[in-house]
Coordinates of C-alpha atoms and ligand atoms in Angstrom, one line a residue:
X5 CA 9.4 16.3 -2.8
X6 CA 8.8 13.9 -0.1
X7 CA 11.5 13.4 2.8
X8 CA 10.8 9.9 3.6
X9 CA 11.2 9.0 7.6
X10 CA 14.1 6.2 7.6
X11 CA 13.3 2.8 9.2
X12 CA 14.8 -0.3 10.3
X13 CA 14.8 -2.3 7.0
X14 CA 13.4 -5.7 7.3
X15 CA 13.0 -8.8 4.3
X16 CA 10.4 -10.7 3.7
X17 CA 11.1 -13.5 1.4
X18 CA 13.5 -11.2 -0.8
X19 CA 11.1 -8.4 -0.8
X20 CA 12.8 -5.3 1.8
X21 CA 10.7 -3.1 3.9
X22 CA 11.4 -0.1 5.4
X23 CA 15.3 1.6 5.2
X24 CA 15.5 2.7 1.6
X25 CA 13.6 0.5 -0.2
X26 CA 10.3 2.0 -1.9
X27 CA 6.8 1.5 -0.1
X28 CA 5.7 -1.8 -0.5
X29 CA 2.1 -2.6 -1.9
X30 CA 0.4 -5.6 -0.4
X31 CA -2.9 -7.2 0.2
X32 CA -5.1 -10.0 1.6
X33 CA -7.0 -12.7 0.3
X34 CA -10.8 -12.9 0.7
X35 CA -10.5 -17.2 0.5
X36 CA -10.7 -19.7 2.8
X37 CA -7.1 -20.4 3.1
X38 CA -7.6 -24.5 2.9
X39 CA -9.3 -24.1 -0.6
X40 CA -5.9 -24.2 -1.6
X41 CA -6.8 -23.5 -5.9
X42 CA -8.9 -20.1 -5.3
X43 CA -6.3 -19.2 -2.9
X44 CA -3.5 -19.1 -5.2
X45 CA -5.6 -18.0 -8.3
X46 CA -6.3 -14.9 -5.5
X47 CA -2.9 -14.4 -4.9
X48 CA -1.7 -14.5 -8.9
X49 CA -4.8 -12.3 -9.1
X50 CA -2.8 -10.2 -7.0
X51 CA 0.3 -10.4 -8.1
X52 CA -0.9 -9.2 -12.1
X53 CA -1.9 -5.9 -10.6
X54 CA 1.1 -5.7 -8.9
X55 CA 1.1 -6.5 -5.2
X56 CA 4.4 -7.2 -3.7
X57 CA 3.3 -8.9 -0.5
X58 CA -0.4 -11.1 -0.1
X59 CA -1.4 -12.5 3.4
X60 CA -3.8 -15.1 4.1
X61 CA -5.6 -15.7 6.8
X62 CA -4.6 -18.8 9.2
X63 CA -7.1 -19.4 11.7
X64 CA -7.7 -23.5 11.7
X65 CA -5.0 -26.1 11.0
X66 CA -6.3 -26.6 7.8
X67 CA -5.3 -23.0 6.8
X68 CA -1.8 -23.9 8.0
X69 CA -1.8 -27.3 6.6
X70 CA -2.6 -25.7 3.0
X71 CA 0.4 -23.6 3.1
X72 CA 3.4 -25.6 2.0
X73 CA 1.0 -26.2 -1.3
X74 CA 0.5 -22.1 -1.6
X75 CA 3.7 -20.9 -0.8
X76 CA 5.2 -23.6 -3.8
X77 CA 2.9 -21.9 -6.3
X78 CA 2.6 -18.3 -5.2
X79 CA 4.5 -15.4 -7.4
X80 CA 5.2 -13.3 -4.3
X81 CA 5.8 -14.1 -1.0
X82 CA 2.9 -14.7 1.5
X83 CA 2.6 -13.2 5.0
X84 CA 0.4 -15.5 7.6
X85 CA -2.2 -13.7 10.1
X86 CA -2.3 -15.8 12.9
X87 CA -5.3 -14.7 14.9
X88 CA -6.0 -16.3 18.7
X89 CA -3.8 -19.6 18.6
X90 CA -0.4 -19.6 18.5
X91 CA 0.1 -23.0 17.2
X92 CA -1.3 -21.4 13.8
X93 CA 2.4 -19.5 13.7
X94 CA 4.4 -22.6 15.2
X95 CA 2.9 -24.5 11.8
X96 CA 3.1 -21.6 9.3
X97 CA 6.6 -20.7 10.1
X98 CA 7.5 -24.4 10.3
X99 CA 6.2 -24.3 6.6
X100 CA 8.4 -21.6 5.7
X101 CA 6.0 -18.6 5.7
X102 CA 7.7 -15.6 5.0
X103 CA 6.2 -13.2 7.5
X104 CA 3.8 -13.5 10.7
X105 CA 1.6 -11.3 12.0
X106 CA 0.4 -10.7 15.6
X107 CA -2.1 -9.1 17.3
X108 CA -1.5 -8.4 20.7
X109 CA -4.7 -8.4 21.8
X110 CA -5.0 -12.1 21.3
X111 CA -2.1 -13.5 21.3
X112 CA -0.3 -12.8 25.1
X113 CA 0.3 -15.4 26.5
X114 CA 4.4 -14.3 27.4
X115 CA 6.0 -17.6 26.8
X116 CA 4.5 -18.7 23.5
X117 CA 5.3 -15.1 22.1
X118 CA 8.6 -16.3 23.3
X119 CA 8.5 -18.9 21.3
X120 CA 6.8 -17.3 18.0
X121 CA 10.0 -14.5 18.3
X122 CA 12.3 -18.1 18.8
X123 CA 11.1 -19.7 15.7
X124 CA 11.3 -16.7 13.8
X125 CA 14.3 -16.0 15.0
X126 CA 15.6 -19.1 13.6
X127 CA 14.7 -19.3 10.0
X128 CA 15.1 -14.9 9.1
X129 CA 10.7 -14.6 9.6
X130 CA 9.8 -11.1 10.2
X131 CA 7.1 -10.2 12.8
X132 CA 4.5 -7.9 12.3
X133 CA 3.2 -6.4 15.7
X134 CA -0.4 -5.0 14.2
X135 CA -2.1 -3.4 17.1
X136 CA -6.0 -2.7 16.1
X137 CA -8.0 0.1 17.8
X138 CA -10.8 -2.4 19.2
X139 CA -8.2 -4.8 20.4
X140 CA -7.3 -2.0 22.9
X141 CA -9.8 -0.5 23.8
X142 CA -10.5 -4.2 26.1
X143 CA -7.2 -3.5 27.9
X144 CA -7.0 -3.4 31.9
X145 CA -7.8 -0.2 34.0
X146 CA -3.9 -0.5 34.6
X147 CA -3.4 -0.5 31.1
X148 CA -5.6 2.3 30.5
X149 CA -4.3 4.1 34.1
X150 CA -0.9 4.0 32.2
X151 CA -2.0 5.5 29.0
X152 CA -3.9 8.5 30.5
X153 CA -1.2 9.2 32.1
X154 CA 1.2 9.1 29.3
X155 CA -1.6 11.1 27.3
X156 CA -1.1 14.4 29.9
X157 CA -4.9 14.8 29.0
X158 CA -8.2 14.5 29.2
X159 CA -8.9 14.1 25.7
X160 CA -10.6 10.3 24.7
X161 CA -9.0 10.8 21.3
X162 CA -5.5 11.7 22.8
X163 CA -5.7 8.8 25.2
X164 CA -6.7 6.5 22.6
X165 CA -3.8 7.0 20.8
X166 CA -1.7 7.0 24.0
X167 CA -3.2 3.6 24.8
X168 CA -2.2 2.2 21.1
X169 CA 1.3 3.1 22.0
X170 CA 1.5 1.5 25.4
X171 CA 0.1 -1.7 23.7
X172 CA 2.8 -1.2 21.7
X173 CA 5.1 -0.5 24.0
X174 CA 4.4 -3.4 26.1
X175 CA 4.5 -6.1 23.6
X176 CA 7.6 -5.0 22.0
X177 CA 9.3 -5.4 25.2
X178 CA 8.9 -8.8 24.9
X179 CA 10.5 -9.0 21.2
X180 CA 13.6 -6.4 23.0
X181 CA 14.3 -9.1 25.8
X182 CA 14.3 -11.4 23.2
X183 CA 17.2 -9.3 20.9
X184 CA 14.8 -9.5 18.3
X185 CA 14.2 -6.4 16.0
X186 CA 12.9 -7.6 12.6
X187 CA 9.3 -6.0 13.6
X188 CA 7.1 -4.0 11.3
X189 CA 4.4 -2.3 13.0
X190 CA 0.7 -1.3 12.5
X191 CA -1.8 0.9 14.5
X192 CA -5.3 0.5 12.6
X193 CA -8.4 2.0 13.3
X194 CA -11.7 2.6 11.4
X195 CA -11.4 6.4 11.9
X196 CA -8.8 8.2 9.3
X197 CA -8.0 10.5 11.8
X198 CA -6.9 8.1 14.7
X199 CA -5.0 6.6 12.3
X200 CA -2.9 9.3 11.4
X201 CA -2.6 10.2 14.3
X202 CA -1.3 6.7 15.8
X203 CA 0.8 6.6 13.3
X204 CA 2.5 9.8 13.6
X205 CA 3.1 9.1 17.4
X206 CA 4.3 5.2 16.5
X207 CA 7.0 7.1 14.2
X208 CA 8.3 9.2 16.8
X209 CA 8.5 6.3 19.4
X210 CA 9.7 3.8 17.0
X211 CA 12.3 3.4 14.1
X212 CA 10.8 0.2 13.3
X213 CA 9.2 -0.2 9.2
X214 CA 5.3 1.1 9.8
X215 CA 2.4 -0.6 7.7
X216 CA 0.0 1.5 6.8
X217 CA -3.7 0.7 6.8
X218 CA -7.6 1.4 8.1
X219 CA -9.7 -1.4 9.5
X220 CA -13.3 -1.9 7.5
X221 CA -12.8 1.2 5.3
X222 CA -15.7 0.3 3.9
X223 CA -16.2 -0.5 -0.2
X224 CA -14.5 1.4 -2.6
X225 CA -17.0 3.8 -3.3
X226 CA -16.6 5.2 0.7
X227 CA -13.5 3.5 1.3
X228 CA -11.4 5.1 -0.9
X229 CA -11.7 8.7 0.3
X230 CA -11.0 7.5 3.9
X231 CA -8.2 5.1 3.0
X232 CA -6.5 8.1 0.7
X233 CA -7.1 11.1 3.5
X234 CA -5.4 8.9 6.1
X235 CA -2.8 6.9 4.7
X236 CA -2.1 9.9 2.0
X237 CA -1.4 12.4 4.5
X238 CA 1.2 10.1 6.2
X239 CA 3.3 8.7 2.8
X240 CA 3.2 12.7 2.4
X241 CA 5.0 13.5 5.6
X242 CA 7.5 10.3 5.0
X243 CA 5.8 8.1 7.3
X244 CA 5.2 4.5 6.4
X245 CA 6.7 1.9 4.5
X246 CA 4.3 -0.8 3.4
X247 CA 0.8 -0.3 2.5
X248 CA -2.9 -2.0 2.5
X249 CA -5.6 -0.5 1.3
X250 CA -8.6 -2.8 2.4
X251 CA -11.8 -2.8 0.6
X252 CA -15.2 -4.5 1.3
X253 CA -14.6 -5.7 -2.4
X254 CA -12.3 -7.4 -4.9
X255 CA -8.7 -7.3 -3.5
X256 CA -7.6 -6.1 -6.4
X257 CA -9.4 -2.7 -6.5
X258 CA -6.7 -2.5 -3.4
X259 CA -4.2 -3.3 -5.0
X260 CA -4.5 -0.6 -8.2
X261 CA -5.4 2.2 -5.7
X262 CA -2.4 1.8 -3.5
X263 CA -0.1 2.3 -6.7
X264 CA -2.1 5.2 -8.0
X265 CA -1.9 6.5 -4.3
X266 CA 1.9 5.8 -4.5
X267 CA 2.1 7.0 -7.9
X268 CA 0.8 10.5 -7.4
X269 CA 3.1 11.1 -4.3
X270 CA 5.9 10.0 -6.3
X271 CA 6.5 7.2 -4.3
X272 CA 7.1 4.5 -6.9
X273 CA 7.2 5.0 -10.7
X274 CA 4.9 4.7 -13.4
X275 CA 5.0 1.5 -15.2
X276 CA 2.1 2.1 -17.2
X277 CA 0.1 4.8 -19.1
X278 CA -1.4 7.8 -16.7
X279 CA -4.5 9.3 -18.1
X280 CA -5.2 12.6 -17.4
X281 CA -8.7 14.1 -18.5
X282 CA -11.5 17.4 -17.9
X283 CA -14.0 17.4 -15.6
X284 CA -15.9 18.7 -18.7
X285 CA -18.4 21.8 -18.0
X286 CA -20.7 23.7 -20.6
X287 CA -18.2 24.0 -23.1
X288 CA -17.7 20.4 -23.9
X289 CA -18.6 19.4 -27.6
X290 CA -18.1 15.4 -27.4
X291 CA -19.4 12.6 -24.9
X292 CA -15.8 12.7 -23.2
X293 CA -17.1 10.3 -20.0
X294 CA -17.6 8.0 -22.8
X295 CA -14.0 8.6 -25.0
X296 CA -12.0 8.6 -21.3
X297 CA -13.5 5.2 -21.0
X298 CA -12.7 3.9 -23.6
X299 CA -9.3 5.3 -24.1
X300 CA -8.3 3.8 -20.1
X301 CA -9.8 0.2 -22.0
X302 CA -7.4 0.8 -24.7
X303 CA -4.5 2.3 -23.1
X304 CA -4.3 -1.2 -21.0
X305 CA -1.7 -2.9 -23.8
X306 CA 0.7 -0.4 -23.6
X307 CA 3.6 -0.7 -20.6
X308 CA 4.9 2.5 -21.3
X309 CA 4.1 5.1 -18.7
X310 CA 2.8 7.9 -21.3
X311 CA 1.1 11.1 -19.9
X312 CA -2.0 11.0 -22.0
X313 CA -4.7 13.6 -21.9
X314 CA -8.2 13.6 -23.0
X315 CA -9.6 17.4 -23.4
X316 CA -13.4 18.0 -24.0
X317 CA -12.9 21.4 -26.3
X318 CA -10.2 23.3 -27.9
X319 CA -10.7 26.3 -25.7
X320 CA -9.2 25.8 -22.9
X321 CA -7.8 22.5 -23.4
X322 CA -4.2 23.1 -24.7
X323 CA -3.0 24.8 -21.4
X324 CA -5.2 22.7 -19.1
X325 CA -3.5 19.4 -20.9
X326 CA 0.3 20.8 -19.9
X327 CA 2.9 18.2 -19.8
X328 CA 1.1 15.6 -21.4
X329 CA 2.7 13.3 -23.9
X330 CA 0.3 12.5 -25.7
X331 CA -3.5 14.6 -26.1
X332 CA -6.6 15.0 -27.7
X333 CA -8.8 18.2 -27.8
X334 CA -11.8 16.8 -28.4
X335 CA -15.2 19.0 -30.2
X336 CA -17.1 20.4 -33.3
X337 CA -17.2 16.3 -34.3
X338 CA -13.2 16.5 -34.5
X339 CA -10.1 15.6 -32.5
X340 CA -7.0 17.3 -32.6
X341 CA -4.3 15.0 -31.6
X342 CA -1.2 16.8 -29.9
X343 CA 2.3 14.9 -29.4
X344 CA 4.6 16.5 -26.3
X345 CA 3.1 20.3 -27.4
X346 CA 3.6 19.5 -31.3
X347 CA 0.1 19.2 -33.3
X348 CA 0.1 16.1 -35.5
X349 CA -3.1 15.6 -36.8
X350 CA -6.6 16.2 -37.5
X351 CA -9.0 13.6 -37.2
X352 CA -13.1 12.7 -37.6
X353 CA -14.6 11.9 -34.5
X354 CA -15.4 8.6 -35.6
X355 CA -11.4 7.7 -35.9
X356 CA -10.3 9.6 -32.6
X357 CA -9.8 6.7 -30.8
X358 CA -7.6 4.2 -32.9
X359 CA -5.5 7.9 -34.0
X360 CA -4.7 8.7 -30.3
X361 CA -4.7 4.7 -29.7
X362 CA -1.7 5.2 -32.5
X363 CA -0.2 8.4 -31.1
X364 CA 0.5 6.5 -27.9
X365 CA 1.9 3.7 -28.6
X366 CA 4.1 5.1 -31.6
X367 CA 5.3 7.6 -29.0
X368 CA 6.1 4.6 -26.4
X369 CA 7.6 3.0 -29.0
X370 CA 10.1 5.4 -29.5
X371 CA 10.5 6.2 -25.7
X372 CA 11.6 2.2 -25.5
X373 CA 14.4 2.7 -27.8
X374 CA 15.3 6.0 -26.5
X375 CA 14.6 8.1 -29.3
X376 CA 12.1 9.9 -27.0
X377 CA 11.7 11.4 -23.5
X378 CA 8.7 11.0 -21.5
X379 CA 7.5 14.7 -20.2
X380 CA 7.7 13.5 -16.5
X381 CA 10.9 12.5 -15.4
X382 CA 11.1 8.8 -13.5
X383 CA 11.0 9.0 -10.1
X384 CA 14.1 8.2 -8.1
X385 CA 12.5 5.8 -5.5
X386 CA 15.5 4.9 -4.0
X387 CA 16.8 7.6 -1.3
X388 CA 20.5 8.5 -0.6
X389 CA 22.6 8.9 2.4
X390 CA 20.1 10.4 5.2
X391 CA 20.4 13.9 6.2
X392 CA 22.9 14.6 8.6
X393 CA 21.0 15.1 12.3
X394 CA 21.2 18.3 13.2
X395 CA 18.7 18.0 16.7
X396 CA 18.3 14.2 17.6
X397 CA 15.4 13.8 15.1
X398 CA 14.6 11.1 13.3
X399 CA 16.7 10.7 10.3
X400 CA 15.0 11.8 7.2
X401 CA 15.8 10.0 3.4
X402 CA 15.6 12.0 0.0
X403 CA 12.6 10.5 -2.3
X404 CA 13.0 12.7 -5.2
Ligands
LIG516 S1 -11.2 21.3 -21.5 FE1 -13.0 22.5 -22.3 S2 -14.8 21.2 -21.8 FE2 -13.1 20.4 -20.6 S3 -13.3 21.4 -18.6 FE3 -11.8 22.6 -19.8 S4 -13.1 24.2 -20.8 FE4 -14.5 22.6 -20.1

């Protein structure tokens, strides 16, 4: 069970962060934000494989000019990352964008944040405040005087971090004179364990919503490990609220690992079939690398989130398939098809696919109209009351 860290709930455009709401998946497109037609295919894209939030990039007045035509189109709402000017966010929150984002390492000028947090202000626009490792690490000797001393140490890594939070710190002063507190926050790095770290010292400072994320993870094949080992140790100790993984690849690949990420913490719920499978080893009897593949194709139709298991022999593979709805022991040029621990049927290995193809959605079937449970219980995403405080800490919400 994970005791989520409660937050300062913010919406953007109907969709809540932080507080008790469930950890938000979102993403970025990899257009030119003026080609207005690939943008929004991007962000429907997106929005299939279920990503709750998409930004764009708006770095020319032809990015901002485009918005009014993207934000009519687009399923979800859109978030705009203004980079050096501010204009960029005077136009995209004139266009009613549903969220800004601000570095601020290039945007610091004091009275145009002033006005940014103004505008917002006026039409419900949250900020996010998205401090980036190599923003900081420009900052002033003063700057850096401050954070060494705030560090207590000698360490580079510890002052690092340190440093992220005084940037922090600093900025957000701004949006406190202001009375403004609809801020989400983000302390990105290209090192996993900066980031956790940052993070965990951002959610002891702060009880503003965090967004989770690495800068240039890499592409998937490198990415993913790093992304999962930084922003999957956090979810598991309840910090964050909104995620992006970010890819050097199709933003969907994003997209589909954050809810697996989410999925297997128990985070969110399943909406569609989980497939479990061996590793295989020198008992396997089929070409299972082959079957898992083409049972994940398969599996796609159904919207039912059945456990289903594909085993490579019948020696092991009952107790290794556990809590599965639906399995297969595959071997000896047969498949033995199991249904929630009951066997059903014997089949050639030349049918085993359309039988367990069958299996499945029969046994969704019946799990839409009730007459079935699915193994796994649903997971209760949204938290009650917060534990009481017992010693000043943070408050803490139930997940499960
Ligand atoms: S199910 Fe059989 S083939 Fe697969 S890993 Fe286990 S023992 Fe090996």
């Amino acid at each position: 069970m994970i005791r989520r860290r409660r937050t300062h709930q913010v919406n953007v455009g109907g969709v809540r962060i932080g507080g008790d709401a469930p950890v938000v998946v979102q993403s970025m497109t990899g257009t030119y934000t003026y080609e207005i037609d690939k943008t929004v295919a991007e962000i429907r894209k997106l929005a299939d494989a279920g990503c709750e939030l998409v930004r764009v990039a708006v770095p020319q007045k032809r990015d901002t000019d485009a918005l009014p035509h993207i934000l009519e189109q687009s399923p979800v709402p859109i978030v705009a990352d203004v980079h050096f000017h501010f204009e960029r966010a005077m136009e995209a929150i004139e266009h009613g964008i549903h969220k800004i984002r601000l570095n601020p390492g290039n945007i610091k000028d004091r009275k145009q944040v002033d006005r940014v947090i103004a505008a917002c202000r006026e039409r419900a626009i949250p900020i996010r405040v998205g401090v980036n490792e190599g923003s900081v690490v420009e900052r002033s000797d003063k700057d850096r005087r401050a954070a060494q001393k705030a560090a207590l140490s000698e360490d580079p890594h510890e002052q690092l971090i340190a440093l992220m939070i005084h940037v922090l710190e600093d900025y957000l002063r701004i949006f406190d004179d202001n009375d403004f507190g609809d801020v989400v926050l983000s302390l990105k790095s290209i090192d996993p364990v900066v980031v956790i770290d940052a993070y965990r010292a951002a959610a002891k400072r702060f009880d503003l919503p965090l967004h989770l994320g690495l800068t240039h993870a890499g592409p998937p094949e490198t990415g993913r490990i790093r992304s999962i080992a930084a922003l999957g140790t956090l979810l598991a100790s309840g910090i964050g609220d909104t995620i992006r993984i970010s890819y050097a690849a199709d933003p969907v690949y994003e997209v589909e690992d954050a809810h697996e990420l989410l999925c297997s913490l128990k985070l969110r719920n399943r909406v569609e079939p989980e497939l479990i499978a061996c590793p295989t080893c020198g008992r396997i009897e089929i070409d299972l690398i082959q079957l898992v593949a083409d049972v994940r194709r398969k599996l796609t139709s159904i919207k039912t989130p059945v456990k289903v298991a594909v085993m490579g022999c019948v020696v092991n593979g009952p107790g290794e398939a556990e809590g599965a709805d639906v399995a297969v022991f595959a071997g000896r040029g047969k498949g033995i098809i199991y249904v929630q621990g009951e066997q059903k049927r014997t089949v050639a290995e030349g049918e085993m696919l359309d039988a367990l193809y069958d299996e499945c959605e029969a046994f969704a079937d019946r799990v839409e109209r009730g007459e079935a449970k699915l193994s796994s219980g649903a997971v209760n995403i949204l938290p009650p009351d917060p534990l009481p405080r017992s010693d000043g800490s943070v408050p803490l919400s139930v997940v499960e």
